[in-house]
PDB file of C-alpha atoms in Angstrom:
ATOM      1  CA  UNK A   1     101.891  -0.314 -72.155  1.00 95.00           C
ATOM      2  CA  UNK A   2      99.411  -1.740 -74.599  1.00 96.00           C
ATOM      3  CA  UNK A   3      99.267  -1.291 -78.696  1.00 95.00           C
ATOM      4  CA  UNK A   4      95.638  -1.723 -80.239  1.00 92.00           C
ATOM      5  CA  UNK A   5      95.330  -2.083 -83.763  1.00 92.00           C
ATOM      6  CA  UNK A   6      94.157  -4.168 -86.665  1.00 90.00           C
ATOM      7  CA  UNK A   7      95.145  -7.291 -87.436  1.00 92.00           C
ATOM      8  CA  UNK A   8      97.338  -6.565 -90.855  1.00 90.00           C
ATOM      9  CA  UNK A   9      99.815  -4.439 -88.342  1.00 93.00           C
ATOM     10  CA  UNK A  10     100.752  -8.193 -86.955  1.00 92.00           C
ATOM     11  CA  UNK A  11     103.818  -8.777 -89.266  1.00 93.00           C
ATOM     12  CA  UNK A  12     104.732  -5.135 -87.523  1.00 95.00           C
ATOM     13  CA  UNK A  13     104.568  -6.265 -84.216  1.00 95.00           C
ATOM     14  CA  UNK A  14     107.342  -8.772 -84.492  1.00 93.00           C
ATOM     15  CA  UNK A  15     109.829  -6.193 -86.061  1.00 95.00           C
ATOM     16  CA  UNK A  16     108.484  -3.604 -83.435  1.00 96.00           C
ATOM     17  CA  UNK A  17     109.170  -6.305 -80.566  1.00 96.00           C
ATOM     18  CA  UNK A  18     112.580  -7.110 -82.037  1.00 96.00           C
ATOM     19  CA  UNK A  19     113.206  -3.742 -81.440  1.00 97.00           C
ATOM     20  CA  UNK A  20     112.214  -3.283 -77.924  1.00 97.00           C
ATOM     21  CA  UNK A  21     114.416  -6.271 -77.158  1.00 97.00           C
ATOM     22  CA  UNK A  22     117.393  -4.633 -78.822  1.00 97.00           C
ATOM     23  CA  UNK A  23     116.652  -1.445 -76.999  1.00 97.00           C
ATOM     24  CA  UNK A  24     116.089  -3.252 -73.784  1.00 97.00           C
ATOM     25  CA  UNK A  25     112.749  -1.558 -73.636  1.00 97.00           C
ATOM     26  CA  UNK A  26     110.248  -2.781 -71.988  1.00 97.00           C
ATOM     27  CA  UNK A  27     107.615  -4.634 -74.627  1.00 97.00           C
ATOM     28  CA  UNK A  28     104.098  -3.495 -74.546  1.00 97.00           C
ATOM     29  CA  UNK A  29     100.859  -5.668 -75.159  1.00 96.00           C
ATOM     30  CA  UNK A  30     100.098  -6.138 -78.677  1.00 95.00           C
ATOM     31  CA  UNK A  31      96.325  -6.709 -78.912  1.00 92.00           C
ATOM     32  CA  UNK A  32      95.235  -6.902 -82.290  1.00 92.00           C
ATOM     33  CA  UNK A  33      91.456  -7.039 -83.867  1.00 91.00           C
ATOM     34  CA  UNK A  34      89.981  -7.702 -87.247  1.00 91.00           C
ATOM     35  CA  UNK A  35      88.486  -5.425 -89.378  1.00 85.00           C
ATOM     36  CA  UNK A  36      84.552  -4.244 -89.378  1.00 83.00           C
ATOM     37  CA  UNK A  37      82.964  -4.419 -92.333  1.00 83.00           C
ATOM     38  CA  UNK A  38      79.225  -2.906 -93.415  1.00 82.00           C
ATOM     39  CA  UNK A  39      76.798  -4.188 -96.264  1.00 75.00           C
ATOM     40  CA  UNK A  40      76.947  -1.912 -99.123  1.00 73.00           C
ATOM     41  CA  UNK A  41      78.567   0.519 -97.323  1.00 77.00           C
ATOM     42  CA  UNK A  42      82.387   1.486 -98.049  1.00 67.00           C
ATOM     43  CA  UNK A  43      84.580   2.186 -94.867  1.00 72.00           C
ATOM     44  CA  UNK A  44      87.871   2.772 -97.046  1.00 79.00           C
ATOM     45  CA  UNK A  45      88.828   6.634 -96.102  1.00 84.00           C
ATOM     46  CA  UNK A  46      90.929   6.539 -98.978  1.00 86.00           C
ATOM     47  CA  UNK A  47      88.405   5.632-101.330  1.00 88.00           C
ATOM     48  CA  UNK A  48      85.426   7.995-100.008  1.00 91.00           C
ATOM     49  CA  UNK A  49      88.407  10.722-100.367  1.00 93.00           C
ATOM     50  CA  UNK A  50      88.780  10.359-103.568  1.00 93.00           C
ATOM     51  CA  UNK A  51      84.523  10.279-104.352  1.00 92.00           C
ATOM     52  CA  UNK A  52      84.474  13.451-102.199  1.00 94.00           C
ATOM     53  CA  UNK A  53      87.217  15.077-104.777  1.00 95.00           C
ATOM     54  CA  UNK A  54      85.893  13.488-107.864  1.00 95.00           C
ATOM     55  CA  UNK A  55      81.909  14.945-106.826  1.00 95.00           C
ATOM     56  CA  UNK A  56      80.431  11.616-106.955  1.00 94.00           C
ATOM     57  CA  UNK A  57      79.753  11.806-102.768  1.00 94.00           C
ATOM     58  CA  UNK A  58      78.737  15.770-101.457  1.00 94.00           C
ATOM     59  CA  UNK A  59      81.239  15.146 -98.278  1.00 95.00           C
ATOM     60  CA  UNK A  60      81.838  13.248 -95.541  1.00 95.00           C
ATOM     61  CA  UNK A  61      78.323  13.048 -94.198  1.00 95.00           C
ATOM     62  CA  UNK A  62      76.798  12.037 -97.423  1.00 95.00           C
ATOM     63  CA  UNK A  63      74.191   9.261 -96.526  1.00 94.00           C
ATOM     64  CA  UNK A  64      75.876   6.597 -98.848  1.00 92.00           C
ATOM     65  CA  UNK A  65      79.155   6.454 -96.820  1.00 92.00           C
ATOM     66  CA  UNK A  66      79.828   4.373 -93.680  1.00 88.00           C
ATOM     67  CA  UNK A  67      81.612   7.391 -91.993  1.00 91.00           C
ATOM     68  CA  UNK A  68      80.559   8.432 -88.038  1.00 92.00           C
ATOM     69  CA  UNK A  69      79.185  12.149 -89.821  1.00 95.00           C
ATOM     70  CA  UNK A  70      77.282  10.060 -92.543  1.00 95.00           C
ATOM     71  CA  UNK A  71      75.125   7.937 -89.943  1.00 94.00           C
ATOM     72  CA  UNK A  72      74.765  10.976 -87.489  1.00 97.00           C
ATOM     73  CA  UNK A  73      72.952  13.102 -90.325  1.00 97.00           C
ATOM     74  CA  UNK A  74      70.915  10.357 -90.779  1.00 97.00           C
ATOM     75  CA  UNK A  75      69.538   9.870 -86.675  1.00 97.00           C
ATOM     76  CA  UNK A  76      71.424   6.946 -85.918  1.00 97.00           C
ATOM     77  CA  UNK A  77      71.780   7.727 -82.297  1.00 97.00           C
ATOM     78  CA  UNK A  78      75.392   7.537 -80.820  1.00 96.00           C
ATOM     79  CA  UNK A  79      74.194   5.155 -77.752  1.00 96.00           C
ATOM     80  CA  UNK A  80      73.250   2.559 -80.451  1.00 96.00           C
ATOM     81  CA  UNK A  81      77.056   2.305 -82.027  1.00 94.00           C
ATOM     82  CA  UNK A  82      78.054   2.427 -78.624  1.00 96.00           C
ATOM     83  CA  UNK A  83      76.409  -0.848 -78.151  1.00 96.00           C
ATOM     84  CA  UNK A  84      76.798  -2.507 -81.460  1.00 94.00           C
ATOM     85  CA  UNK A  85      80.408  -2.060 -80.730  1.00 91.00           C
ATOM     86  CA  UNK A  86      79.948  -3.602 -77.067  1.00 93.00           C
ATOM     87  CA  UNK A  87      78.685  -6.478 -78.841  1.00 92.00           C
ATOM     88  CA  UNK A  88      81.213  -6.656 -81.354  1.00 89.00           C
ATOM     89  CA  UNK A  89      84.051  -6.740 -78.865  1.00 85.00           C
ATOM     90  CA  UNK A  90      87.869  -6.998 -79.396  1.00 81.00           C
ATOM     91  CA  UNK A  91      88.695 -10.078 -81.322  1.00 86.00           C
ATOM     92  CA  UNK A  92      91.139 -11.384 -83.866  1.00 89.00           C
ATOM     93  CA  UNK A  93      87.762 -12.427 -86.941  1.00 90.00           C
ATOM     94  CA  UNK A  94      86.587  -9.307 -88.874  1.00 90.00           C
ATOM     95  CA  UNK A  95      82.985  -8.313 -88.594  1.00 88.00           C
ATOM     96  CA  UNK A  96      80.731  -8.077 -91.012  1.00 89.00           C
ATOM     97  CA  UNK A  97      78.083  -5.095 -89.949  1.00 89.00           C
ATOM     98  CA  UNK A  98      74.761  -5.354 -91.571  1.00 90.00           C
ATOM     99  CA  UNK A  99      72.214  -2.503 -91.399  1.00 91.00           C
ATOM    100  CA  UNK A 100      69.473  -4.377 -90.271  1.00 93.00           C
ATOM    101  CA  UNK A 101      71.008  -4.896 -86.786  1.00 94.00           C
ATOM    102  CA  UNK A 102      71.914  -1.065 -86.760  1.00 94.00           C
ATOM    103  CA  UNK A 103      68.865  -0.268 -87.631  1.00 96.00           C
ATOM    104  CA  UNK A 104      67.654  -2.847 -84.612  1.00 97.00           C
ATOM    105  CA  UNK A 105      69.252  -1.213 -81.845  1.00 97.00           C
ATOM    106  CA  UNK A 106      68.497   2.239 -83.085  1.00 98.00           C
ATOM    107  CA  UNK A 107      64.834   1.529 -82.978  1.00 97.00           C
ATOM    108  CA  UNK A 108      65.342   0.135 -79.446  1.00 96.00           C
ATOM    109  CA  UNK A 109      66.781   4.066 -78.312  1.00 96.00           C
ATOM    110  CA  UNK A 110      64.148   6.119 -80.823  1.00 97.00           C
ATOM    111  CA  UNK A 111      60.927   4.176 -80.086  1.00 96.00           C
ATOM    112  CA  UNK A 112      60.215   6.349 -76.639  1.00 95.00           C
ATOM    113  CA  UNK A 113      62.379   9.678 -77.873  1.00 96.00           C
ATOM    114  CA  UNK A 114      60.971  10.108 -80.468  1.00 98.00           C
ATOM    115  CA  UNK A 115      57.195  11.797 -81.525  1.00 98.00           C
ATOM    116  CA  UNK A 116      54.991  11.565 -84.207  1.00 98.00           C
ATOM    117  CA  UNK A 117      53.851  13.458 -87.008  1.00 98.00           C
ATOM    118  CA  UNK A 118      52.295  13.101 -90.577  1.00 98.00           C
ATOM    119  CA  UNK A 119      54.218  13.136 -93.199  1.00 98.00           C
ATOM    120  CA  UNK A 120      52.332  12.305 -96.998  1.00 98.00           C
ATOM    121  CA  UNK A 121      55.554  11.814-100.376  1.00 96.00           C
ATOM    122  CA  UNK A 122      54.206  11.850-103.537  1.00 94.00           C
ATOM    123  CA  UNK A 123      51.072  13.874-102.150  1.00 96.00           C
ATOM    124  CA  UNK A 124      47.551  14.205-104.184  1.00 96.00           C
ATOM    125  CA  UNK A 125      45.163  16.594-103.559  1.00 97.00           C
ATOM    126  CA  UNK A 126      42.208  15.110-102.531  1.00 97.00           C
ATOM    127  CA  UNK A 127      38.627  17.144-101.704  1.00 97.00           C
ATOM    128  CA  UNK A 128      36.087  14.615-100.054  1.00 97.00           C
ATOM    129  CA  UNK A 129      32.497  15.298-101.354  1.00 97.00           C
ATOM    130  CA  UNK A 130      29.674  14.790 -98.486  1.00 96.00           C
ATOM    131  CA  UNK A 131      31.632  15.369 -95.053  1.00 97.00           C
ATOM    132  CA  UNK A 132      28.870  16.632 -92.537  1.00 96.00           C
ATOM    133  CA  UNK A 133      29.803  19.669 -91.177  1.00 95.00           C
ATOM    134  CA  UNK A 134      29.860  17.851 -87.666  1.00 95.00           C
ATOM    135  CA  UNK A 135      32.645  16.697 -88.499  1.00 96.00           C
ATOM    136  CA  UNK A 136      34.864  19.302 -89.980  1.00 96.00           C
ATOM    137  CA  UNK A 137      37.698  21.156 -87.509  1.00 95.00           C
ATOM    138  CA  UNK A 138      40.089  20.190 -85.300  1.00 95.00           C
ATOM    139  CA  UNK A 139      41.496  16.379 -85.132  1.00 95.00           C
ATOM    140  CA  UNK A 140      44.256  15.824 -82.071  1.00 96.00           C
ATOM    141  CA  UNK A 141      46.399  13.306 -82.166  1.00 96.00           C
ATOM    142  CA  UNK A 142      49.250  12.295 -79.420  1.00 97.00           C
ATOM    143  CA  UNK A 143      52.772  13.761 -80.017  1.00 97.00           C
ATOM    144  CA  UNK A 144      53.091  10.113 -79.234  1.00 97.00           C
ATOM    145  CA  UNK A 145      51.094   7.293 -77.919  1.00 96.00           C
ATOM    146  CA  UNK A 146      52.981   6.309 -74.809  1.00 96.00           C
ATOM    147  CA  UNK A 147      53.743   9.242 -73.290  1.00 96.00           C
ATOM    148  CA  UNK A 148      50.092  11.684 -73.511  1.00 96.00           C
ATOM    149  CA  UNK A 149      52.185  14.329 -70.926  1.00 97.00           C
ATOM    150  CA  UNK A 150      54.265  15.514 -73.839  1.00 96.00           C
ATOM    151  CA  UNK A 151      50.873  17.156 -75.039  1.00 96.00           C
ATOM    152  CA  UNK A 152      48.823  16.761 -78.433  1.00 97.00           C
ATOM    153  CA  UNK A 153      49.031  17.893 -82.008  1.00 96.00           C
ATOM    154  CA  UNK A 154      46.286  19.602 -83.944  1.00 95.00           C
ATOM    155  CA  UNK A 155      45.468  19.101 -87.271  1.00 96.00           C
ATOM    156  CA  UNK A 156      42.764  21.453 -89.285  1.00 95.00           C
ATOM    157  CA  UNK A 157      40.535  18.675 -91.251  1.00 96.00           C
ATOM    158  CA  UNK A 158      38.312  20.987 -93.449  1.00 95.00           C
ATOM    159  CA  UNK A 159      37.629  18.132 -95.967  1.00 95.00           C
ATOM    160  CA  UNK A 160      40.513  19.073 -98.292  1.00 97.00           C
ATOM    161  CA  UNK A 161      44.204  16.864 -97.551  1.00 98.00           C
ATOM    162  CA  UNK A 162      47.004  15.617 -99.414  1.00 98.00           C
ATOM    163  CA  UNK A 163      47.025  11.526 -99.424  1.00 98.00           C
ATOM    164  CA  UNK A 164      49.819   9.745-100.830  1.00 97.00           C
ATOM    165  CA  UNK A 165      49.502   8.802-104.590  1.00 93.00           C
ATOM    166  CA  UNK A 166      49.719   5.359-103.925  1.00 94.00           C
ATOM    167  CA  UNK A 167      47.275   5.414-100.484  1.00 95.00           C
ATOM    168  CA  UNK A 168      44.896   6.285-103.500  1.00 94.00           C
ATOM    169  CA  UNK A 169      42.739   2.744-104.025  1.00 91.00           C
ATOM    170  CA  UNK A 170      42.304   1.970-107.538  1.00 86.00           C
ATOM    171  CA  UNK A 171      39.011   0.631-107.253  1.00 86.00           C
ATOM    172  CA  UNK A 172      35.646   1.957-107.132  1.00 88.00           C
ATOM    173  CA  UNK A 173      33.540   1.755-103.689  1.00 86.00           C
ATOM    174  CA  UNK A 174      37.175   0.505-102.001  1.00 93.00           C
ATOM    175  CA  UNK A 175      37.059   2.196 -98.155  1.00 96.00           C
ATOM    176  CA  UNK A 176      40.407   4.369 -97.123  1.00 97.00           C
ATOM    177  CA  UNK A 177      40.565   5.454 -93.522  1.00 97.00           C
ATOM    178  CA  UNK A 178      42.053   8.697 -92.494  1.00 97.00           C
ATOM    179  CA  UNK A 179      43.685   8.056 -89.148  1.00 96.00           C
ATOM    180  CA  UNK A 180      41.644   9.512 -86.399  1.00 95.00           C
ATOM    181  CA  UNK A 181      39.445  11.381 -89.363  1.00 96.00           C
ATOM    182  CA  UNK A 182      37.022  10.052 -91.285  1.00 97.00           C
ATOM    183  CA  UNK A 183      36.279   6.955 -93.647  1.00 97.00           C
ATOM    184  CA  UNK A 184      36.336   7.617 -97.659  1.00 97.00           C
ATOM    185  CA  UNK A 185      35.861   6.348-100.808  1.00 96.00           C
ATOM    186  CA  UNK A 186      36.837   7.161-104.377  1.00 95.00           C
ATOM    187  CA  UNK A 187      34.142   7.161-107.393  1.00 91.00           C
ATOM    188  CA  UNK A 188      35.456   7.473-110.756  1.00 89.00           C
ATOM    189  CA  UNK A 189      38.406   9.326-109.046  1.00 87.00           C
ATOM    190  CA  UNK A 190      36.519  11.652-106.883  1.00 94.00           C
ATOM    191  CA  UNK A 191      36.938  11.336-103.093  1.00 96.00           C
ATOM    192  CA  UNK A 192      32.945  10.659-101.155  1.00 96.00           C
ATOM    193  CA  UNK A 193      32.760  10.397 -97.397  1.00 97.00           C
ATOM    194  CA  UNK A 194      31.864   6.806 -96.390  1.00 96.00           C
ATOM    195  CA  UNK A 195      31.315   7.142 -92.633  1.00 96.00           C
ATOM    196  CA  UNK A 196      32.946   8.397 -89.379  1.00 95.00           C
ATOM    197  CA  UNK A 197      34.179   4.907 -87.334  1.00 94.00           C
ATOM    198  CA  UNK A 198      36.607   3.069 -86.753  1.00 95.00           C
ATOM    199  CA  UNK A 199      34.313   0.092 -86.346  1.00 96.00           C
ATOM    200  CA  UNK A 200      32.845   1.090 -89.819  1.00 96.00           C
ATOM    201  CA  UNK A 201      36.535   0.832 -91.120  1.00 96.00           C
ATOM    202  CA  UNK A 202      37.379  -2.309 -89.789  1.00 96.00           C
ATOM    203  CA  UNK A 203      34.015  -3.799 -91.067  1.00 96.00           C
ATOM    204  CA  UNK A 204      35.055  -2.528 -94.679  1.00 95.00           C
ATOM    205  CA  UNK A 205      38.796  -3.819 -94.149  1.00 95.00           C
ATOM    206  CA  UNK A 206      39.706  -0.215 -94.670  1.00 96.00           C
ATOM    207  CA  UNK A 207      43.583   0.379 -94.963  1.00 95.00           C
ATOM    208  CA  UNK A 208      44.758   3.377 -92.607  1.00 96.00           C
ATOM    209  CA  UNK A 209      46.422   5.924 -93.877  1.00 97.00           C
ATOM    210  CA  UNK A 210      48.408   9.254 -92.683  1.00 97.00           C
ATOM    211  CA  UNK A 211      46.878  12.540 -94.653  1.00 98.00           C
ATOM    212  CA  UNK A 212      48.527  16.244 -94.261  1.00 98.00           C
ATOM    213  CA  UNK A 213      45.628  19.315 -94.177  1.00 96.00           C
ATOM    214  CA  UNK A 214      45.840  21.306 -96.757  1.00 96.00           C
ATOM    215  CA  UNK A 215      45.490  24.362 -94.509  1.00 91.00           C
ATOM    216  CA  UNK A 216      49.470  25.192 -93.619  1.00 92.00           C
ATOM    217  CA  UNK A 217      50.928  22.050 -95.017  1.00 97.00           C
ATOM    218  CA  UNK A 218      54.805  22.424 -95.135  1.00 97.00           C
ATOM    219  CA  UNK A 219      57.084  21.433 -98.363  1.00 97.00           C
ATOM    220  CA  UNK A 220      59.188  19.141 -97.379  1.00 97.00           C
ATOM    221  CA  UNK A 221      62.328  17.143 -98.940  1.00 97.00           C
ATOM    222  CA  UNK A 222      63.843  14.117 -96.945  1.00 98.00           C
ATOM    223  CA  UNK A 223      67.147  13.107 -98.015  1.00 98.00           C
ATOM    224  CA  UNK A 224      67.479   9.029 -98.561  1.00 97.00           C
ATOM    225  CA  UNK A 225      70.037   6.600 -97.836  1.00 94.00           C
ATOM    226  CA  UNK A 226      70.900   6.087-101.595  1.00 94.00           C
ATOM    227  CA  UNK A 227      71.187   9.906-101.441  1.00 95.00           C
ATOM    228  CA  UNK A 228      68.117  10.261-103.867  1.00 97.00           C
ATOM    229  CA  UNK A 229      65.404  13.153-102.924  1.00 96.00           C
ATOM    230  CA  UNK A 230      62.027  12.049-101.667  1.00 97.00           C
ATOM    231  CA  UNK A 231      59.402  14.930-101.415  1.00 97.00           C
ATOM    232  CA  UNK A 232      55.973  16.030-100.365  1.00 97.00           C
ATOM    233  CA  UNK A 233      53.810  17.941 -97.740  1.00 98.00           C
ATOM    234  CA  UNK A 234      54.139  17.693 -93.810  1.00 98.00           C
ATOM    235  CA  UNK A 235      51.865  19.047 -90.732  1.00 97.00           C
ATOM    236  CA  UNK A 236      52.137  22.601 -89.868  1.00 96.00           C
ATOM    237  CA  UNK A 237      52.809  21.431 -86.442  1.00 96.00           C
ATOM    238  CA  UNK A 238      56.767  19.928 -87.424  1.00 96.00           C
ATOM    239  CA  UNK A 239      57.422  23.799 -87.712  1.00 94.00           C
ATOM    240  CA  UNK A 240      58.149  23.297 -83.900  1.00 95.00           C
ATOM    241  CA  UNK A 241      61.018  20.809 -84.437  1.00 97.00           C
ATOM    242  CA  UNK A 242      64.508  21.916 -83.098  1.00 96.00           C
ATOM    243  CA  UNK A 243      66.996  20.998 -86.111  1.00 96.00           C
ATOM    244  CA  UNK A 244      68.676  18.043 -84.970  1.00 97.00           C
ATOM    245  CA  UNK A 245      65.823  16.085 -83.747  1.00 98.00           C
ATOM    246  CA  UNK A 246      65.058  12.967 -84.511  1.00 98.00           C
ATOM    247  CA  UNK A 247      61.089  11.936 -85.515  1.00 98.00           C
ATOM    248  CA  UNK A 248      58.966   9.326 -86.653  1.00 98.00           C
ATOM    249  CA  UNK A 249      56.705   9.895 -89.604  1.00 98.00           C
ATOM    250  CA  UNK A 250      53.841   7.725 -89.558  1.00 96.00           C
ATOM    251  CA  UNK A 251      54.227   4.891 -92.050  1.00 96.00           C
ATOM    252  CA  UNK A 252      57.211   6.019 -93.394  1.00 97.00           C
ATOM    253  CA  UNK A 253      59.559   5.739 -90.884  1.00 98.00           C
ATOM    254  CA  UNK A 254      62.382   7.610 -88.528  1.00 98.00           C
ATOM    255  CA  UNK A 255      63.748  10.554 -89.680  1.00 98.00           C
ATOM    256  CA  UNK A 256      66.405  13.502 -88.605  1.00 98.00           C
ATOM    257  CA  UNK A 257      65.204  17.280 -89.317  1.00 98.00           C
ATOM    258  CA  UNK A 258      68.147  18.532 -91.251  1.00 97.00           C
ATOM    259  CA  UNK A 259      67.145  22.293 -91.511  1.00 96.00           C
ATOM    260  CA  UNK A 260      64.681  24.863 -92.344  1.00 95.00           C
ATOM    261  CA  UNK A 261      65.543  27.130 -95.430  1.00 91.00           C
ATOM    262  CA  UNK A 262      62.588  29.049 -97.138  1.00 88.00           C
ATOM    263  CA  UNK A 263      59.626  27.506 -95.431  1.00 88.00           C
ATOM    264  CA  UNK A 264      60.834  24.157 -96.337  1.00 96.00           C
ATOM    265  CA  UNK A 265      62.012  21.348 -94.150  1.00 98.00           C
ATOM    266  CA  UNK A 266      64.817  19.133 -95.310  1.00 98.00           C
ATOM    267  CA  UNK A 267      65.267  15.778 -93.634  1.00 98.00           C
ATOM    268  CA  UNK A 268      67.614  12.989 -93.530  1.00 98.00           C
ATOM    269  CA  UNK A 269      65.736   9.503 -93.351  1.00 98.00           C
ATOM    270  CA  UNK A 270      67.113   7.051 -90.848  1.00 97.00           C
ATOM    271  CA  UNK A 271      64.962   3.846 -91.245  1.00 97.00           C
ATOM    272  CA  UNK A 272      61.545   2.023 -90.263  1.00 95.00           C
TER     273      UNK A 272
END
């Protein structure tokens, strides 16, 4: 009764409808739509066919494609296309796509799903001279901040963490903030305890930073959007993540754990 399909097919329909006269058929609704485009993103099967063949994409689900697979490795959840194509609607105008509002809606679903964890690229071994002993042991932060009945993570602070290379100030006597840790400071490139507070931090208009312990940090490699390799050191605690699920990584953004092959987690980074 009804024929959807893009609007190039509408030279067809009046042969097709011809037809249907001829044949004393009975003619079905046309309803054609324009096409949806994406930023930077090609949606030509022929063309990501022939990159798959040729080796310049690794299949369908490489993260530089525009393809359903592609954007599912990545932990762009299906209830967000669903309503980016609710929006969209049926109508005659292509669509131009952009990431940003994918990227928009997805937040909207992952914001409450999804828990946190610390995550450090580029990592730097740092050992922080001068930590009282008071404070050395167990830090617990919230799998995530709105929802305190999912339980609490554990992280071992024994003075020694990877930072990221460029958390690392430059400057002499400049105060970095370990989240929920302590306060630091670097002198002539060696890391000194400053003080314990928050209140001391925000005094010193310390930046905040994520930090991984050193004690059972896990290798990790998250796979970008450009397809480039990003890696570095995670808390022991994402051992716990089912493959599949989708996480934030504080600072660095929303993220889908790939797999687990050799003690090392492999991710496929979705967005801020």
């Amino acid at each position: 009764t009804h024929v959807l399909r893009g609007k190039d097919h509408l030279a067809n329909s009046e042969k097709q409808e011809y037809l249907y006269h001829h044949l004393g058929w009975d003619v079905p609704k046309f309803i054609h739509y324009g096409r949806l485009k994406m930023d930077d993103v090609r949606l030509s099967t022929s063309q990501a066919r022939q990159g798959i063949e040729d080796g310049i994409y690794s299949g369908w689900d490489d993260p530089r494609l525009g393809t359903i697979r592609a954007i599912a490795r990545r932990g762009i959840q299906p209830a967000a296309i669903r309503e980016l194509m609710m929006e969209i609607g049926v109508k005659i105008a292509d669509s131009t796509v952009t990431w940003k509002k994918i990227y928009g809606l997805n937040r909207s679903f992952l914001e409450d799903k999804a828990n946190r964890y610390f995550m450090v690229e580029n990592p730097k071994l740092v050992e922080i001279e001068g930590v009282p002993e008071s404070l050395l042991g167990n830090v617990e932060r919230p799998l995530h901040p709105d929802h305190l009945d999912r339980g609490m993570r554990s992280l071992e602070f024994n003075g020694k963490v990877y930072l990221d290379g460029e958390d690392i100030p430059s400057q002499d006597d400049q105060v970095l903030r370990l989240m929920d840790a302590v306060n630091i400071t670097f002198q002539d490139g060696q890391a000194q305890y400053h003080s314990e507070g928050i209140d001391e931090a925000r005094e010193a208009k310390a930046r905040i930073v994520q930090w991984v312990p050193t004690e059972g940090a896990v290798e990790t490699e998250m796979v970008m959007p450009d397809a480039s390799l990003v890696t570095g050191f995670a808390e022991s605690t994402l051992k716990g993540v089912e493959e599949g699920e989708v996480v934030q990584l504080e600072r660095i953004g929303f993220t889908r754990l790939d797999g687990k092959e050799d003690g090392k987690l492999r991710f496929y980074y979705a967005h801020k």
